[in-house]
Each structure stands twice: as C-alpha cells, then as structure tokens.
Short mmCIF file of N, CA and C in Angstrom, two decimals:
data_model
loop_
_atom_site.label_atom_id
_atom_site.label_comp_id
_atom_site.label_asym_id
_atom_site.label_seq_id
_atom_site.Cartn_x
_atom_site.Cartn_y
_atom_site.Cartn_z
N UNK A 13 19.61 -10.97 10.90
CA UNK A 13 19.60 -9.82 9.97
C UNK A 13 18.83 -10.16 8.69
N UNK A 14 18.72 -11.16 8.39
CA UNK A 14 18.26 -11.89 7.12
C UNK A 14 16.43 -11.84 7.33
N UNK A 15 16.30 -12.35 8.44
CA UNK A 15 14.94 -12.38 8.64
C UNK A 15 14.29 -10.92 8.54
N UNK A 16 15.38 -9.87 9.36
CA UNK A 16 14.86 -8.58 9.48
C UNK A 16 14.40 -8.16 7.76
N UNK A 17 15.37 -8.24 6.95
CA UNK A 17 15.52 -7.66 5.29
C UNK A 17 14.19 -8.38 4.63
N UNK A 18 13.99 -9.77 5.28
CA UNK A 18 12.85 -9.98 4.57
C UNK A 18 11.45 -9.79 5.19
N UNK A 19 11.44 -9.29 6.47
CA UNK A 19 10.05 -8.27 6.61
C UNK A 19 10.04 -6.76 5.96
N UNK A 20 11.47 -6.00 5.99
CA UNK A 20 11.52 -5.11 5.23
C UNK A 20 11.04 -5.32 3.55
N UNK A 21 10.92 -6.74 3.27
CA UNK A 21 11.00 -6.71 1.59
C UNK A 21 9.27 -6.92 1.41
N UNK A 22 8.75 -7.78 2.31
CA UNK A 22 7.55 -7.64 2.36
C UNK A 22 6.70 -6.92 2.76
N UNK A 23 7.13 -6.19 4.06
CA UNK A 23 6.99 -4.66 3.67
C UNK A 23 6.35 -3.45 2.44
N UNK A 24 7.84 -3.31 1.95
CA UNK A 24 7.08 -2.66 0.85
C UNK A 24 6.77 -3.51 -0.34
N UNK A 25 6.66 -4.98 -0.53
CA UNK A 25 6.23 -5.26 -1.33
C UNK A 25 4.58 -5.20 -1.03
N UNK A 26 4.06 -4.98 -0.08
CA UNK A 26 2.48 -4.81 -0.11
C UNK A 26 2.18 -3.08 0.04
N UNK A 27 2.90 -2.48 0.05
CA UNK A 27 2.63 -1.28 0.74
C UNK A 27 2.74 -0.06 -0.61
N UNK A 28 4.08 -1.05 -1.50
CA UNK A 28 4.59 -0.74 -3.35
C UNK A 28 3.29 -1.03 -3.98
N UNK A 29 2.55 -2.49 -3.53
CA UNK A 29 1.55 -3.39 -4.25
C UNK A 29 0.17 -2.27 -4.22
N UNK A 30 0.03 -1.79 -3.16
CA UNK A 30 -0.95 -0.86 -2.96
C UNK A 30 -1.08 0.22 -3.93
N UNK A 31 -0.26 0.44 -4.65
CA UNK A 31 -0.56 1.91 -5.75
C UNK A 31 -1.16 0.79 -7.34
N UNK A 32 -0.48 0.27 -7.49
CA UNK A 32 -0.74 -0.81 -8.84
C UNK A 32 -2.28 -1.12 -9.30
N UNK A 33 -3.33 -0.98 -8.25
CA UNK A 33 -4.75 -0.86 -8.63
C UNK A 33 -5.40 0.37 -8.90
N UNK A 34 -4.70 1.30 -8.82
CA UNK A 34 -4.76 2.92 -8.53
C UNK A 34 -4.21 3.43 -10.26
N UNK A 35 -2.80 2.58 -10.62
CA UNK A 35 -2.64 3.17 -11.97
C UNK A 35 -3.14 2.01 -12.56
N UNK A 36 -3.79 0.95 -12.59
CA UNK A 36 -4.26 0.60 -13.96
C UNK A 36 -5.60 1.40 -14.10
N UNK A 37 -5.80 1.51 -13.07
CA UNK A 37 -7.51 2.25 -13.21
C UNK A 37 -7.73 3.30 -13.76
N UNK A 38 -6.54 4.38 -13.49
CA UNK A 38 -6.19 5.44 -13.81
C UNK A 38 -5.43 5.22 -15.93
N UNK A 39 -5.12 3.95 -15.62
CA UNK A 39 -4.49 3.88 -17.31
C UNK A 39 -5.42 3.26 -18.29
N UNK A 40 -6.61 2.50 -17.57
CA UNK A 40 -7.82 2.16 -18.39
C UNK A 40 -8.86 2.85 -18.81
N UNK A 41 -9.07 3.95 -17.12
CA UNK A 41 -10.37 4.35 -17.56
C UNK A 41 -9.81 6.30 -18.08
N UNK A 42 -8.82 6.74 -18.18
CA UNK A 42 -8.22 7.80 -18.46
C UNK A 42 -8.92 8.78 -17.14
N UNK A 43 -9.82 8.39 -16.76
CA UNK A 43 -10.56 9.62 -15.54
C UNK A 43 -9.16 9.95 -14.31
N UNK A 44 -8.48 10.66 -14.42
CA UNK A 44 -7.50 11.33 -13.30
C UNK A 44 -8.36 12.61 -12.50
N UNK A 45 -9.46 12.44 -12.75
CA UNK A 45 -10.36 14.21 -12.34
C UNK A 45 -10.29 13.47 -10.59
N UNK A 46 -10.45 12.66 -9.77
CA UNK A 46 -10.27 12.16 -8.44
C UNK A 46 -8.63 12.61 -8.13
N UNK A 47 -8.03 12.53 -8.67
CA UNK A 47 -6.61 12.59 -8.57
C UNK A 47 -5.89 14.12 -7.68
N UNK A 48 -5.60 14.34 -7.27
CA UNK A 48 -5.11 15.71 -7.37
C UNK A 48 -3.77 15.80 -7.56
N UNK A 49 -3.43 17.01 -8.31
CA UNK A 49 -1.99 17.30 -9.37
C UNK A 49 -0.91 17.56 -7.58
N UNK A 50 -1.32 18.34 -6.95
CA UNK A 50 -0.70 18.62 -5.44
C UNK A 50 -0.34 17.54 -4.50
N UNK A 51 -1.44 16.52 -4.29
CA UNK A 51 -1.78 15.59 -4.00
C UNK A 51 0.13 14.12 -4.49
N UNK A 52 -0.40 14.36 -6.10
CA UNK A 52 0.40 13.69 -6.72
C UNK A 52 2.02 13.71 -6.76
N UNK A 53 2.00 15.11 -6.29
CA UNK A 53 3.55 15.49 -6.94
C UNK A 53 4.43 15.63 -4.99
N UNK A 54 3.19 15.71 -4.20
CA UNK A 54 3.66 16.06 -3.01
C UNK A 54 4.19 14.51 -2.77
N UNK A 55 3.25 13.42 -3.13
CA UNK A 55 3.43 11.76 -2.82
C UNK A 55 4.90 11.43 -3.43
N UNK A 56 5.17 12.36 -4.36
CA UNK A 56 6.89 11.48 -5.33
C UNK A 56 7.62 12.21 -4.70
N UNK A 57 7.83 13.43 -4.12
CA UNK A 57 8.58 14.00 -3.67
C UNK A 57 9.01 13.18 -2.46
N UNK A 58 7.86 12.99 -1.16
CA UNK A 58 7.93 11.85 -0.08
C UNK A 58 8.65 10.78 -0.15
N UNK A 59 8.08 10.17 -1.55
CA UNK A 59 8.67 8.85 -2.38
C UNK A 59 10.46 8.71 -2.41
N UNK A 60 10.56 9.70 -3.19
CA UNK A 60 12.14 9.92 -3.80
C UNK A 60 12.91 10.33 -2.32
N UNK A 61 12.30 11.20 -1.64
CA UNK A 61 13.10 11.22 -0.15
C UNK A 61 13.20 10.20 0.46
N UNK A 62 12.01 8.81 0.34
CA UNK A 62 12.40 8.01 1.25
C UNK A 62 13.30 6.42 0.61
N UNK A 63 13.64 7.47 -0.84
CA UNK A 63 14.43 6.29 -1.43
C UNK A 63 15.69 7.25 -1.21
N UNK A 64 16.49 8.02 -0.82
CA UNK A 64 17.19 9.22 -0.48
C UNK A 64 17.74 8.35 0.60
N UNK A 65 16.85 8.53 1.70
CA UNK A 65 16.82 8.18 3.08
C UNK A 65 17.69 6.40 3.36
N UNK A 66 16.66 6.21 2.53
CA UNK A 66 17.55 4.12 2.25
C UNK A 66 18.60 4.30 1.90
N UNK A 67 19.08 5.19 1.00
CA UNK A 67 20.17 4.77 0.53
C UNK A 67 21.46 5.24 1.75
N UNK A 68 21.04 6.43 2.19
CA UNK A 68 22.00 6.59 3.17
C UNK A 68 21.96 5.86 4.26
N UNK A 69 20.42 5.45 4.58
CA UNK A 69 21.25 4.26 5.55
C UNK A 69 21.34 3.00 5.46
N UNK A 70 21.45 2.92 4.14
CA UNK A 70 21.80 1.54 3.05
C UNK A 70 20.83 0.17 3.54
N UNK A 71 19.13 0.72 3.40
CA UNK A 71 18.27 -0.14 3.67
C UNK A 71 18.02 -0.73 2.22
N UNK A 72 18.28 -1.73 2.05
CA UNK A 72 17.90 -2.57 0.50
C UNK A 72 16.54 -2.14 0.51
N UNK A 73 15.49 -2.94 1.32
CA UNK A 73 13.85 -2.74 1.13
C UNK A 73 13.01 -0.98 0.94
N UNK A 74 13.79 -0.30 1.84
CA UNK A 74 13.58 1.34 1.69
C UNK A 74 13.70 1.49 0.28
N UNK A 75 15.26 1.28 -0.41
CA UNK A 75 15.15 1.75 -1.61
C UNK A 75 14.85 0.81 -3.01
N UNK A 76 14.06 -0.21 -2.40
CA UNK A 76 13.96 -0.97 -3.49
C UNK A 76 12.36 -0.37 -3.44
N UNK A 77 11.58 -0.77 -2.69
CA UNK A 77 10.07 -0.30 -2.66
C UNK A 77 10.19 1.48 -3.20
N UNK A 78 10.87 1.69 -2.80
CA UNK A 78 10.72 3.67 -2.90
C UNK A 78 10.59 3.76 -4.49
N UNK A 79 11.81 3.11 -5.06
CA UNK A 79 12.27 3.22 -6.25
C UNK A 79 11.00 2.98 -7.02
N UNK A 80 10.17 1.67 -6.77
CA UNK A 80 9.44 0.94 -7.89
C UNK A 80 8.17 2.12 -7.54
N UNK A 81 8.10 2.59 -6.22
CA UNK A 81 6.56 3.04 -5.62
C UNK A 81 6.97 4.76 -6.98
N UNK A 82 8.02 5.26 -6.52
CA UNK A 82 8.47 5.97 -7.38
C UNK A 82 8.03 5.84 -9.21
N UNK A 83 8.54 5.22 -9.44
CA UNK A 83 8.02 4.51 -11.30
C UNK A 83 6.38 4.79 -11.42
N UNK A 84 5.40 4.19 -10.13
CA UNK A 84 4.30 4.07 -10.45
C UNK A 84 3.70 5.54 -9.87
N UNK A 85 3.61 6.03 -9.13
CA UNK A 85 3.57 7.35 -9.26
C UNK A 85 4.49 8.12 -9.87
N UNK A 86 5.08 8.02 -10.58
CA UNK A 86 5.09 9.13 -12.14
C UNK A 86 4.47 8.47 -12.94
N UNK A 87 4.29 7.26 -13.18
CA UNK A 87 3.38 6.54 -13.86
C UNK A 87 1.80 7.71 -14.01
N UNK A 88 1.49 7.92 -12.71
CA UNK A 88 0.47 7.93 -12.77
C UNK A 88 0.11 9.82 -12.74
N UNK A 89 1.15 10.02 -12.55
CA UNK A 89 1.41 11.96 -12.84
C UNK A 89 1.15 12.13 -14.14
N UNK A 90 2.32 11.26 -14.97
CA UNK A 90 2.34 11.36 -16.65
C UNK A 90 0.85 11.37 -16.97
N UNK A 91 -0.05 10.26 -16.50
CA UNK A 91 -1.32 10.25 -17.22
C UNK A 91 -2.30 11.29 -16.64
N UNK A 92 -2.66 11.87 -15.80
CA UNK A 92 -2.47 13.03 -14.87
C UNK A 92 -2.12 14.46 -15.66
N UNK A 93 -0.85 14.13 -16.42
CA UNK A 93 -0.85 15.51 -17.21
C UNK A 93 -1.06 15.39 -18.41
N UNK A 94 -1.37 14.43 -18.97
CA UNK A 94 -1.59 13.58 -20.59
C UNK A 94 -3.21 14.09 -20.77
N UNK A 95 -4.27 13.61 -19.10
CA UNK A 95 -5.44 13.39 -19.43
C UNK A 95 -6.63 14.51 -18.97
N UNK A 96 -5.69 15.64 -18.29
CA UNK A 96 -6.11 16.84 -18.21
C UNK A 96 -6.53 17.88 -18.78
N UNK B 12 24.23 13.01 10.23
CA UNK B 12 23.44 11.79 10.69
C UNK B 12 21.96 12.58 10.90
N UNK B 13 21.79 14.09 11.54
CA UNK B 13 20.43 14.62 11.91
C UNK B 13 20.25 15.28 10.56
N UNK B 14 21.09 15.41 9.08
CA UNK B 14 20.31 15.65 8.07
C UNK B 14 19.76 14.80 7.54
N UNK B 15 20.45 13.35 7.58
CA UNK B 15 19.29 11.93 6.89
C UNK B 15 18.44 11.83 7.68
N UNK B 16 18.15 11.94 9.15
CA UNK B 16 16.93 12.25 10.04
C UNK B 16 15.82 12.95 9.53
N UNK B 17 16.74 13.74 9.18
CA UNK B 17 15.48 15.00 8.66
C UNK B 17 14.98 14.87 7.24
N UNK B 18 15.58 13.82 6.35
CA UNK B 18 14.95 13.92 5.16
C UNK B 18 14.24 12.64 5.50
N UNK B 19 14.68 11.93 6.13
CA UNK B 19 13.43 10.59 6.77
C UNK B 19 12.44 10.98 6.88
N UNK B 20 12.18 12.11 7.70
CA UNK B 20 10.98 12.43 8.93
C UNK B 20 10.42 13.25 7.77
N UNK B 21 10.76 14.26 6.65
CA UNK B 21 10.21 15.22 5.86
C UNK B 21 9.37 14.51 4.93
N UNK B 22 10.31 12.52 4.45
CA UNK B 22 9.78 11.62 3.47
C UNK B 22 8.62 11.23 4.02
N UNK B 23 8.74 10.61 4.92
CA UNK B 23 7.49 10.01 6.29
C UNK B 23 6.88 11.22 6.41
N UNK B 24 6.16 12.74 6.78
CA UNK B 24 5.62 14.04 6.92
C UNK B 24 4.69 13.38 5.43
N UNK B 25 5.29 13.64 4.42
CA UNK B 25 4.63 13.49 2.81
C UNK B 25 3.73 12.22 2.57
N UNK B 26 4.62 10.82 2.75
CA UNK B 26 4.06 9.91 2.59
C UNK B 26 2.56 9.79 3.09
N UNK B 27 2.84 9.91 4.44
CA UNK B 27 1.90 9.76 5.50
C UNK B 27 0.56 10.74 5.40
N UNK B 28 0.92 11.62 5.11
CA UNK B 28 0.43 13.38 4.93
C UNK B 28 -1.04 12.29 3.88
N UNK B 29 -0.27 11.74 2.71
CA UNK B 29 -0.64 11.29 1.24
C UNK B 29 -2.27 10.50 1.65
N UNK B 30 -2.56 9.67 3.25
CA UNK B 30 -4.01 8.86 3.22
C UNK B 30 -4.63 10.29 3.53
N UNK B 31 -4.30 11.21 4.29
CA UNK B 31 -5.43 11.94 5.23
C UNK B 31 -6.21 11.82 3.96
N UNK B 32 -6.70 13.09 3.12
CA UNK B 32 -7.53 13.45 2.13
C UNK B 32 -8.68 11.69 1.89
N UNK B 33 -8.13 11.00 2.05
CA UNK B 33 -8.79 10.14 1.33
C UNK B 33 -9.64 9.49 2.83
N UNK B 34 -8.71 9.58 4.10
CA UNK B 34 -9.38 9.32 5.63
C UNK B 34 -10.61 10.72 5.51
N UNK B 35 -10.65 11.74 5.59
CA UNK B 35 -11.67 12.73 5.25
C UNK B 35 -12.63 12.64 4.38
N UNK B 36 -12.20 12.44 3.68
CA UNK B 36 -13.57 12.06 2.44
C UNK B 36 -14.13 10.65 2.75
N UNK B 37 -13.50 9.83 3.39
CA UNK B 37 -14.58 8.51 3.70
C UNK B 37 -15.38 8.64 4.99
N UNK B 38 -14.40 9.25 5.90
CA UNK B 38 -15.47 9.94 6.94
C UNK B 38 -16.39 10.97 6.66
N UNK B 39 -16.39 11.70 5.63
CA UNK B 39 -17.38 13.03 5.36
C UNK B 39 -18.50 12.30 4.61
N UNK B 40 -17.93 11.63 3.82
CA UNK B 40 -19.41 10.67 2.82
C UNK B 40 -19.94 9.23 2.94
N UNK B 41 -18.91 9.02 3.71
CA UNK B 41 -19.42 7.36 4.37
C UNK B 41 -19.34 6.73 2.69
N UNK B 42 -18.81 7.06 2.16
CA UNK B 42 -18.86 5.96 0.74
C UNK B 42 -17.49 5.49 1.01
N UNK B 43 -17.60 3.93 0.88
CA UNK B 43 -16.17 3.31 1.02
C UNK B 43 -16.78 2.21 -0.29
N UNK B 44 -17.26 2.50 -0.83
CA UNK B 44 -17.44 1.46 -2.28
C UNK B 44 -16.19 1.29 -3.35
N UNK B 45 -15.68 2.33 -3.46
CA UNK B 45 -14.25 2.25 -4.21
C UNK B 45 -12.87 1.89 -3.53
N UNK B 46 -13.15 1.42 -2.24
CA UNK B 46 -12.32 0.83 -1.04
C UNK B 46 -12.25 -0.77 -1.01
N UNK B 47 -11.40 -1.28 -1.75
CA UNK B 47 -11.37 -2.89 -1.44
C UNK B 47 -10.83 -3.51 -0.16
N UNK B 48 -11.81 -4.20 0.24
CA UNK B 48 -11.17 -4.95 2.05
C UNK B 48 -9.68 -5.31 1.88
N UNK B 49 -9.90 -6.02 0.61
CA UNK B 49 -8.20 -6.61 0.72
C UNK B 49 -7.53 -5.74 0.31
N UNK B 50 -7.46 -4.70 0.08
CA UNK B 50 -6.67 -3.81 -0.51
C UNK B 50 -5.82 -3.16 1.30
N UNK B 51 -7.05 -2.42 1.82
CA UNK B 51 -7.19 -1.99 2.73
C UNK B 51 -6.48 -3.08 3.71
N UNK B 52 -6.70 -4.27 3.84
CA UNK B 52 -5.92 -5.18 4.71
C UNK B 52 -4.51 -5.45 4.37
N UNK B 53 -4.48 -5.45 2.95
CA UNK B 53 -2.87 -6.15 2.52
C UNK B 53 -2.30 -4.69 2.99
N UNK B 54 -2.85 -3.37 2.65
CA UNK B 54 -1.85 -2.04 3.21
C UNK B 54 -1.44 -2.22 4.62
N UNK B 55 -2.40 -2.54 5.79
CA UNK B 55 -2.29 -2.77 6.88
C UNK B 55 -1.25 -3.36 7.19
N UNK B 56 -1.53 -4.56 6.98
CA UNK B 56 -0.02 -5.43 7.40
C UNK B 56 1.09 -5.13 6.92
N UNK B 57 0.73 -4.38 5.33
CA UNK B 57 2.21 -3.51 4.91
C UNK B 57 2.94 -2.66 5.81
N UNK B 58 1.92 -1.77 6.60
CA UNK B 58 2.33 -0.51 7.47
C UNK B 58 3.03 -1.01 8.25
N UNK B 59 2.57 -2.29 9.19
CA UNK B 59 2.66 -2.93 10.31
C UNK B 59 3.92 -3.24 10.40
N UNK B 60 4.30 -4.15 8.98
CA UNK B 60 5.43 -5.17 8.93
C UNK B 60 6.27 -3.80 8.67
N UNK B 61 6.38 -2.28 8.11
CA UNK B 61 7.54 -1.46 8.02
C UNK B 61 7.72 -1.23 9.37
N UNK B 62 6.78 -0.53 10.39
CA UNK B 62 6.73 -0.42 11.37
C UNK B 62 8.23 -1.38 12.22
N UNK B 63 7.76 -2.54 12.47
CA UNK B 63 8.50 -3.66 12.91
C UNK B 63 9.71 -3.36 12.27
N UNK B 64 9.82 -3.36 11.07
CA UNK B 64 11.16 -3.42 10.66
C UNK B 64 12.15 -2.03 11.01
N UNK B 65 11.00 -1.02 10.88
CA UNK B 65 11.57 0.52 11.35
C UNK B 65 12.45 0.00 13.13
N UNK B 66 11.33 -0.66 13.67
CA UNK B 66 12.02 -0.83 15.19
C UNK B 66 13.39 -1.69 14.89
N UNK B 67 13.18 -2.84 14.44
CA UNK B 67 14.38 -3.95 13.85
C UNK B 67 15.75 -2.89 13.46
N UNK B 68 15.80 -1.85 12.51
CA UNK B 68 16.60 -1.49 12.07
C UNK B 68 17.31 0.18 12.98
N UNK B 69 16.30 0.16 14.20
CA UNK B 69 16.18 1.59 14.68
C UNK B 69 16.02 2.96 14.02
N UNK B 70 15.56 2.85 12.98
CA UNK B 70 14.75 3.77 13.12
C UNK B 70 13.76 4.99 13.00
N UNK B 71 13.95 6.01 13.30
CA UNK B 71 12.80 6.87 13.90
C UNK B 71 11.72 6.97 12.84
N UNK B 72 12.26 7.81 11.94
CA UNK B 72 11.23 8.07 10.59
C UNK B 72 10.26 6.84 10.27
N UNK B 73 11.22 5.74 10.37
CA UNK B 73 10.22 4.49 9.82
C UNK B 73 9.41 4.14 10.39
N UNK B 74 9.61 4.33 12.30
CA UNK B 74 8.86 3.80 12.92
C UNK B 74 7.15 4.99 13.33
N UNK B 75 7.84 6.17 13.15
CA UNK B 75 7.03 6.92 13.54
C UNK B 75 5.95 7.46 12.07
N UNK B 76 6.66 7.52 11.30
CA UNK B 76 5.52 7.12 9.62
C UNK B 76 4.63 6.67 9.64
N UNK B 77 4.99 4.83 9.99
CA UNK B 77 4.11 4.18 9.80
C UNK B 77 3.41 4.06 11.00
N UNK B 78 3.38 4.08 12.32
CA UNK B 78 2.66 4.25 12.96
C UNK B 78 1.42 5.06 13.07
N UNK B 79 2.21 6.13 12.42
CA UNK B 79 0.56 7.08 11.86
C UNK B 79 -0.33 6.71 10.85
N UNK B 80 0.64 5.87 9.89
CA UNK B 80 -0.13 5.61 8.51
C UNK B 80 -0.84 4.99 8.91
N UNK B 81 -0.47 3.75 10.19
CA UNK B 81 -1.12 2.54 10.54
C UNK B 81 -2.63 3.09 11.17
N UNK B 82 -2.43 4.16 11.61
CA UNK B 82 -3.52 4.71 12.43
C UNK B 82 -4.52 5.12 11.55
N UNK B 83 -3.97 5.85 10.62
CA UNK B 83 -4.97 6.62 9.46
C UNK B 83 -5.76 5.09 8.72
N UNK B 84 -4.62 4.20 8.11
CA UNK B 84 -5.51 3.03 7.71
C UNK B 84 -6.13 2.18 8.40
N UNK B 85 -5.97 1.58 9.76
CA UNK B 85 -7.09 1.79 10.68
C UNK B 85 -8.65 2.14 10.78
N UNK B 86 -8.04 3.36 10.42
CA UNK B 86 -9.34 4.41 10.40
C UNK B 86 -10.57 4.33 9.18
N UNK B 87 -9.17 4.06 8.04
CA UNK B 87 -10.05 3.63 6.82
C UNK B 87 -11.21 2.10 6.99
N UNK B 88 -10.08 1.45 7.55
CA UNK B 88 -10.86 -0.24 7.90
C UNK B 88 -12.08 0.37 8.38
N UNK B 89 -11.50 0.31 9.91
CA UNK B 89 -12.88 1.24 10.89
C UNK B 89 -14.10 1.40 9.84
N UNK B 90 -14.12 2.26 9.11
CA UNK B 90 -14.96 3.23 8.31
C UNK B 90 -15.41 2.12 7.51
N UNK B 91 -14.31 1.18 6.66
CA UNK B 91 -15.01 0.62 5.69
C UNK B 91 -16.03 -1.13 6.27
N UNK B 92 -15.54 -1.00 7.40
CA UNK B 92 -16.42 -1.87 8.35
C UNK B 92 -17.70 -1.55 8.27
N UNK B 93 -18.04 -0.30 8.99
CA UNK B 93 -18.93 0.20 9.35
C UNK B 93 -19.90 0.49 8.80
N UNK B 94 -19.69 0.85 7.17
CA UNK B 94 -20.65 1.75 6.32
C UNK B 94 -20.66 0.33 5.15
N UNK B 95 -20.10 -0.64 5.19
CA UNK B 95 -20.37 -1.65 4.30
C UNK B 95 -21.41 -2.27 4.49
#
C-alpha cells in the first residue's frame, strides 16, 4: 500500500509540477492574452472536483496534488483578471 | 458510491478536456517552440504513473482520465518530435 501512495505522490507531483512554468511566465511577463478566461475557470472547476473526488475516496495524492494544482490555477486566473 | 463516480468522471471530462485546445493548435501550426521536451516528458510519466496508480487503487475516473490525457500528450510529444 505504501509503495502504491508513493506512485500516487509522484504522480501528481509531476503532473502539479507541470502548471508552475505556465504561472511564472504568466507572473513575469503579465501577457495572459494566450490564456483563455473559459479555458481557465473550466480547468479549477475539474481541479476542485478531483480534489472532491480524493477526498471521498480518501486518496492522500488525489487531494494533495488537486489542492496545490488548485492554488496555482487561481494563481493564474487572479492574474488573468488583474491583466486583462 | 455512483455520485463520487460521477464527480470523478465529470473532474477527469474537465481536466482532460483542458490539453485538447493546445493538441489542436500544435497540430494546426506545427509550432511546438513554446513546448519544452522535458516538460512534455516529465507530464508523461506524470499521466502514466496516475494511470497505474488509478489501476492500483481501482479506479475508473483515474484510470480512464489519464489514459486519454496520456494519449493527447503523446500526441503533443509525437508533434513536438516531428516539427523540432
């Protein structure tokens, strides 16, 4: 079971890792015009359901990745509606 | 138990939903310059390793998500192979 939790953790730790080049780029260079607002808000909604989803079936890695993937897309909404 | 199913499969629908646009536009313009290999690879094995764990833990949403995602990023590799 142990082994399983830690492919789940690495998992979304590359999959969480994948948005993090997306908002600094988005927080350096202020350009969100690539972005789309539909696009954005449809991805957190997905997000927050599949931290929803972990929790009910009490996957640590589901809702630990969801949560953080969560933070960085609103991260990247906020600047999105800041730079519009 | 078939309503956390269903907010799995609705989270996974969104998530997944989230590469097409960006699989379309690299197939429509062949520009994969703003596409990093390792980016594109570390997602891969991200998909892969949820995948596995979706089977490990049974199930469905996780496994059937990422199997598509895996396909769509795939597709991106594919592409960013090709036109590099």
């Amino acid at each position: 079971m142990l082994e399983i939790e830690a492919i789940g953790f690495i998992a979304g730790f590359l999959t969480t890792a994948s948005y993090v080049p997306e908002v600094i780029r988005v927080a350096r260079t202020k350009d969100t015009q690539g972005i789309s607002l539909t696009w954005l808000i449809a991805l957190l909604v997905g997000v927050v359901l599949w931290l929803l989803y972990g929790v009910y079936i009490g996957s640590y890695p589901v809702v630990i990745a969801n949560a953080i993937t969560a933070l960085l897309v609103s991260t990247m909404l906020a600047l999105k509606l800041k730079y519009t």
